[in-house]
Amino acid sequence: MFGASWRVLRSRKELAVFPVLAGVAGLLVAVVFLGSGYWISHTEIADHSRLTPASYVMLGLFYLAAAFVTVFFNAALISQADVALRGDNPRVADGLAAAGRRWLPLLGWSAVTATVSLILRQIERRLDFIGYFISGLIGAAWNLVTYLVLPVMMIEDADVRHGAKRSAQLFKRTWGEQAVGEAGIWMIDFLVSLAGFAVIVGAGMLLGGTITIFVAIGISLVWGFLISIVCTTLSGIYQTALYRYAADGIVPEAFGKVDFESAFAGR
């Protein structure tokens, strides 16, 4: 599945633009909302080490805006990954336009995901170690059941409610094995990033010198960012291909019939 997604990305490199745009937009959101939150409360923080109510509002808006950025650009990526899997030419502008037309449902889904994320964080904080365990289980189940929400919303023009319901139906149809390919992609992300960090920083330490080590750390961070962009794009391609198989029983040509039938055949 990684190889099939990689072949699509190699032939349609413009798909990798969406995660880059998401990263830039996410940075701007953090600067605007977190910076504003700090500016509003900087005196209160200095005097009493606490935030004002207005800053908590800014934090809430930050959670929603950050979630929307992620959802929006993932939706744009999925729309053009579907175009690529159908053999047509994807375009960045077309993906942004497609997500823009669906901005309101996407905002609704962003609110849902942000709320779930906050609830899971509260569980972790209040229940300590057990909270991490419970939060991890709930989070994993949530991610599986909602894995195909964005493809449903973008390809079927569904609203939030129908998207969640349809994703759960498709999840049952594939018995949850959709997680295997996704876990494989992010395992590769982790291993390749770790290997690159070890090699680059190790080389910097062998060469010696404070400046050299800092440069090596900087290069390793860039390496990790690039790998993250690639794997995010691969994940979107894979997610879209899996949706087509689960929803229509159609295996995209780029993935090959044997790959999907061996990994996701119904039982």
One Martini backbone bead per residue (centre of mass of N, CA, C, O) as a GRO file, in nm:
protein
  267
    1MET     BB    1   0.056   0.063  -0.020
    2PHE     BB    2   0.297   0.250  -0.012
    3GLY     BB    3   0.391   0.203  -0.304
    4ALA     BB    4   0.130   0.299  -0.442
    5SER     BB    5   0.127   0.584  -0.321
    6TRP     BB    6   0.408   0.663  -0.426
    7ARG     BB    7   0.345   0.646  -0.729
    8VAL     BB    8   0.138   0.869  -0.728
    9LEU     BB    9   0.321   1.095  -0.617
   10ARG     BB   10   0.541   1.086  -0.839
   11SER     BB   11   0.319   1.168  -1.069
   12ARG     BB   12   0.178   1.381  -0.830
   13LYS     BB   13   0.341   1.624  -0.672
   14GLU     BB   14   0.117   1.844  -0.611
   15LEU     BB   15  -0.005   1.702  -0.355
   16ALA     BB   16   0.226   1.815  -0.152
   17VAL     BB   17   0.118   2.109  -0.114
   18PHE     BB   18  -0.101   2.083   0.106
   19PRO     BB   19   0.079   2.031   0.361
   20VAL     BB   20   0.233   2.294   0.333
   21LEU     BB   21  -0.007   2.485   0.363
   22ALA     BB   22  -0.089   2.376   0.639
   23GLY     BB   23   0.170   2.460   0.788
   24VAL     BB   24   0.151   2.763   0.734
   25ALA     BB   25  -0.135   2.808   0.847
   26GLY     BB   26  -0.076   2.694   1.131
   27LEU     BB   27   0.136   2.907   1.206
   28LEU     BB   28  -0.049   3.155   1.180
   29VAL     BB   29  -0.257   3.067   1.388
   30ALA     BB   30  -0.064   3.056   1.628
   31VAL     BB   31   0.027   3.349   1.621
   32VAL     BB   32  -0.248   3.486   1.647
   33PHE     BB   33  -0.383   3.334   1.896
   34LEU     BB   34  -0.145   3.297   2.097
   35GLY     BB   35  -0.045   3.586   2.085
   36SER     BB   36  -0.310   3.716   2.180
   37GLY     BB   37  -0.336   3.561   2.446
   38TYR     BB   38  -0.075   3.675   2.568
   39TRP     BB   39  -0.128   3.980   2.537
   40ILE     BB   40  -0.385   3.988   2.716
   41SER     BB   41  -0.214   3.822   2.976
   42HIS     BB   42   0.075   3.927   3.052
   43THR     BB   43   0.019   4.060   3.327
   44GLU     BB   44  -0.117   3.818   3.469
   45ILE     BB   45   0.122   3.628   3.433
   46ALA     BB   46   0.336   3.801   3.587
   47ASP     BB   47   0.165   3.831   3.861
   48HIS     BB   48  -0.023   3.525   3.866
   49SER     BB   49   0.006   3.286   3.662
   50ARG     BB   50  -0.245   3.366   3.459
   51LEU     BB   51  -0.541   3.368   3.286
   52THR     BB   52  -0.773   3.513   3.110
   53PRO     BB   53  -1.077   3.470   2.974
   54ALA     BB   54  -0.994   3.578   2.691
   55SER     BB   55  -0.765   3.367   2.650
   56TYR     BB   56  -0.947   3.118   2.654
   57VAL     BB   57  -1.093   3.198   2.399
   58MET     BB   58  -0.842   3.193   2.216
   59LEU     BB   59  -0.782   2.893   2.263
   60GLY     BB   60  -1.044   2.787   2.146
   61LEU     BB   61  -1.000   2.915   1.864
   62PHE     BB   62  -0.741   2.766   1.808
   63TYR     BB   63  -0.850   2.480   1.802
   64LEU     BB   64  -1.048   2.531   1.571
   65ALA     BB   65  -0.851   2.648   1.358
   66ALA     BB   66  -0.652   2.410   1.354
   67ALA     BB   67  -0.860   2.199   1.269
   68PHE     BB   68  -0.948   2.339   1.005
   69VAL     BB   69  -0.681   2.332   0.859
   70THR     BB   70  -0.652   2.027   0.851
   71VAL     BB   71  -0.923   1.960   0.717
   72PHE     BB   72  -0.912   2.137   0.464
   73PHE     BB   73  -0.641   2.022   0.334
   74ASN     BB   74  -0.728   1.728   0.335
   75ALA     BB   75  -0.972   1.771   0.153
   76ALA     BB   76  -0.816   1.882  -0.088
   77LEU     BB   77  -0.638   1.633  -0.127
   78ILE     BB   78  -0.865   1.424  -0.170
   79SER     BB   79  -0.992   1.551  -0.422
   80GLN     BB   80  -0.715   1.512  -0.594
   81ALA     BB   81  -0.666   1.214  -0.548
   82ASP     BB   82  -0.918   1.126  -0.699
   83VAL     BB   83  -0.833   1.242  -0.968
   84ALA     BB   84  -0.572   1.074  -0.995
   85LEU     BB   85  -0.712   0.787  -0.968
   86ARG     BB   86  -0.882   0.858  -1.246
   87GLY     BB   87  -0.643   0.990  -1.448
   88ASP     BB   88  -0.620   1.279  -1.381
   89ASN     BB   89  -0.547   1.626  -1.324
   90PRO     BB   90  -0.428   1.773  -1.063
   91ARG     BB   91  -0.512   2.075  -0.865
   92VAL     BB   92  -0.467   2.305  -0.633
   93ALA     BB   93  -0.700   2.502  -0.696
   94ASP     BB   94  -0.921   2.284  -0.705
   95GLY     BB   95  -0.889   2.188  -0.412
   96LEU     BB   96  -0.950   2.461  -0.275
   97ALA     BB   97  -1.227   2.496  -0.405
   98ALA     BB   98  -1.360   2.239  -0.297
   99ALA     BB   99  -1.322   2.310   0.003
  100GLY     BB  100  -1.461   2.589  -0.009
  101ARG     BB  101  -1.748   2.477  -0.080
  102ARG     BB  102  -1.716   2.298   0.214
  103TRP     BB  103  -1.661   2.479   0.472
  104LEU     BB  104  -1.899   2.432   0.666
  105PRO     BB  105  -1.880   2.125   0.713
  106LEU     BB  106  -1.579   2.140   0.791
  107LEU     BB  107  -1.624   2.313   1.039
  108GLY     BB  108  -1.804   2.112   1.186
  109TRP     BB  109  -1.588   1.885   1.198
  110SER     BB  110  -1.380   2.051   1.352
  111ALA     BB  111  -1.549   2.086   1.609
  112VAL     BB  112  -1.565   1.788   1.673
  113THR     BB  113  -1.258   1.721   1.689
  114ALA     BB  114  -1.188   1.934   1.903
  115THR     BB  115  -1.374   1.825   2.123
  116VAL     BB  116  -1.259   1.543   2.146
  117SER     BB  117  -0.971   1.633   2.214
  118LEU     BB  118  -1.045   1.780   2.480
  119ILE     BB  119  -1.170   1.539   2.626
  120LEU     BB  120  -0.917   1.358   2.620
  121ARG     BB  121  -0.739   1.555   2.781
  122GLN     BB  122  -0.910   1.552   3.039
  123ILE     BB  123  -0.879   1.255   3.098
  124GLU     BB  124  -0.571   1.261   3.132
  125ARG     BB  125  -0.560   1.474   3.365
  126ARG     BB  126  -0.766   1.329   3.577
  127LEU     BB  127  -0.643   1.002   3.545
  128ASP     BB  128  -0.374   0.980   3.439
  129PHE     BB  129  -0.271   0.683   3.348
  130ILE     BB  130  -0.559   0.579   3.291
  131GLY     BB  131  -0.626   0.813   3.102
  132TYR     BB  132  -0.430   0.737   2.876
  133PHE     BB  133  -0.558   0.464   2.817
  134ILE     BB  134  -0.847   0.555   2.760
  135SER     BB  135  -0.779   0.770   2.548
  136GLY     BB  136  -0.641   0.576   2.350
  137LEU     BB  137  -0.885   0.395   2.293
  138ILE     BB  138  -1.085   0.612   2.204
  139GLY     BB  139  -0.907   0.738   1.983
  140ALA     BB  140  -0.876   0.486   1.808
  141ALA     BB  141  -1.178   0.436   1.757
  142TRP     BB  142  -1.241   0.710   1.633
  143ASN     BB  143  -1.040   0.696   1.393
  144LEU     BB  144  -1.168   0.448   1.261
  145VAL     BB  145  -1.469   0.542   1.227
  146THR     BB  146  -1.359   0.838   1.090
  147TYR     BB  147  -1.160   0.788   0.846
  148LEU     BB  148  -1.397   0.846   0.597
  149VAL     BB  149  -1.527   1.127   0.620
  150LEU     BB  150  -1.386   1.311   0.408
  151PRO     BB  151  -1.444   1.149   0.152
  152VAL     BB  152  -1.749   1.164   0.186
  153MET     BB  153  -1.780   1.476   0.193
  154MET     BB  154  -1.637   1.525  -0.089
  155ILE     BB  155  -1.762   1.296  -0.286
  156GLU     BB  156  -2.078   1.307  -0.158
  157ASP     BB  157  -2.168   1.575  -0.025
  158ALA     BB  158  -2.163   1.561   0.285
  159ASP     BB  159  -2.242   1.585   0.593
  160VAL     BB  160  -2.157   1.526   0.908
  161ARG     BB  161  -2.360   1.306   0.979
  162HIS     BB  162  -2.332   1.134   0.721
  163GLY     BB  163  -2.027   1.099   0.729
  164ALA     BB  164  -2.014   0.940   0.997
  165LYS     BB  165  -2.212   0.714   0.924
  166ARG     BB  166  -2.070   0.616   0.665
  167SER     BB  167  -1.796   0.551   0.792
  168ALA     BB  168  -1.905   0.331   0.984
  169GLN     BB  169  -2.008   0.145   0.760
  170LEU     BB  170  -1.732   0.106   0.616
  171PHE     BB  171  -1.586  -0.010   0.858
  172LYS     BB  172  -1.757  -0.270   0.879
  173ARG     BB  173  -1.694  -0.373   0.588
  174THR     BB  174  -1.361  -0.386   0.661
  175TRP     BB  175  -1.298  -0.456   0.971
  176GLY     BB  176  -1.062  -0.229   1.027
  177GLU     BB  177  -0.811  -0.273   0.814
  178GLN     BB  178  -0.742   0.028   0.745
  179ALA     BB  179  -0.513   0.064   0.970
  180VAL     BB  180  -0.268  -0.079   0.849
  181GLY     BB  181  -0.171   0.122   0.633
  182GLU     BB  182  -0.153   0.372   0.814
  183ALA     BB  183   0.050   0.257   1.018
  184GLY     BB  184   0.271   0.206   0.808
  185ILE     BB  185   0.322   0.498   0.722
  186TRP     BB  186   0.393   0.607   1.018
  187MET     BB  187   0.626   0.413   1.065
  188ILE     BB  188   0.801   0.518   0.838
  189ASP     BB  189   0.816   0.804   0.937
  190PHE     BB  190   0.960   0.742   1.203
  191LEU     BB  191   1.208   0.581   1.099
  192VAL     BB  192   1.318   0.786   0.891
  193SER     BB  193   1.344   1.024   1.084
  194LEU     BB  194   1.529   0.885   1.290
  195ALA     BB  195   1.757   0.809   1.098
  196GLY     BB  196   1.820   1.096   1.001
  197PHE     BB  197   1.884   1.215   1.277
  198ALA     BB  198   2.116   1.023   1.353
  199VAL     BB  199   2.301   1.082   1.111
  200ILE     BB  200   2.321   1.394   1.121
  201VAL     BB  201   2.395   1.433   1.421
  202GLY     BB  202   2.629   1.234   1.425
  203ALA     BB  203   2.801   1.389   1.219
  204GLY     BB  204   2.817   1.652   1.384
  205MET     BB  205   2.965   1.526   1.631
  206LEU     BB  206   3.214   1.421   1.475
  207LEU     BB  207   3.305   1.705   1.368
  208GLY     BB  208   3.231   1.923   1.551
  209GLY     BB  209   3.102   2.176   1.708
  210THR     BB  210   2.851   2.385   1.783
  211ILE     BB  211   2.756   2.481   1.505
  212THR     BB  212   2.740   2.205   1.369
  213ILE     BB  213   2.525   2.086   1.556
  214PHE     BB  214   2.304   2.297   1.498
  215VAL     BB  215   2.292   2.245   1.196
  216ALA     BB  216   2.217   1.946   1.218
  217ILE     BB  217   1.952   1.990   1.368
  218GLY     BB  218   1.821   2.165   1.149
  219ILE     BB  219   1.834   1.951   0.923
  220SER     BB  220   1.669   1.733   1.074
  221LEU     BB  221   1.408   1.902   1.090
  222VAL     BB  222   1.369   1.927   0.788
  223TRP     BB  223   1.356   1.627   0.732
  224GLY     BB  224   1.105   1.571   0.907
  225PHE     BB  225   0.918   1.762   0.749
  226LEU     BB  226   0.940   1.621   0.473
  227ILE     BB  227   0.838   1.344   0.565
  228SER     BB  228   0.564   1.446   0.664
  229ILE     BB  229   0.461   1.542   0.393
  230VAL     BB  230   0.474   1.275   0.245
  231CYS     BB  231   0.296   1.104   0.447
  232THR     BB  232   0.044   1.280   0.431
  233THR     BB  233  -0.001   1.234   0.131
  234LEU     BB  234  -0.015   0.925   0.138
  235SER     BB  235  -0.258   0.914   0.327
  236GLY     BB  236  -0.460   1.056   0.136
  237ILE     BB  237  -0.440   0.853  -0.093
  238TYR     BB  238  -0.516   0.599   0.064
  239GLN     BB  239  -0.789   0.696   0.173
  240THR     BB  240  -0.919   0.730  -0.107
  241ALA     BB  241  -0.880   0.441  -0.212
  242LEU     BB  242  -1.037   0.304   0.017
  243TYR     BB  243  -1.304   0.436  -0.036
  244ARG     BB  244  -1.350   0.322  -0.321
  245TYR     BB  245  -1.352   0.029  -0.228
  246ALA     BB  246  -1.570   0.042   0.003
  247ALA     BB  247  -1.802   0.191  -0.167
  248ASP     BB  248  -1.756   0.051  -0.484
  249GLY     BB  249  -1.545  -0.189  -0.537
  250ILE     BB  250  -1.295  -0.012  -0.636
  251VAL     BB  251  -0.978  -0.045  -0.778
  252PRO     BB  252  -0.732   0.136  -0.824
  253GLU     BB  253  -0.496   0.106  -1.060
  254ALA     BB  254  -0.245   0.197  -0.885
  255PHE     BB  255  -0.291  -0.052  -0.669
  256GLY     BB  256  -0.420  -0.300  -0.739
  257LYS     BB  257  -0.603  -0.581  -0.686
  258VAL     BB  258  -0.432  -0.757  -0.491
  259ASP     BB  259  -0.383  -0.564  -0.258
  260PHE     BB  260  -0.678  -0.522  -0.162
  261GLU     BB  261  -0.788  -0.816  -0.145
  262SER     BB  262  -0.572  -0.910   0.069
  263ALA     BB  263  -0.635  -0.672   0.290
  264PHE     BB  264  -0.985  -0.613   0.240
  265ALA     BB  265  -1.139  -0.856   0.249
  266GLY     BB  266  -1.423  -0.985   0.308
  267ARG     BB  267  -1.584  -1.198   0.588
   0.00000   0.00000   0.00000
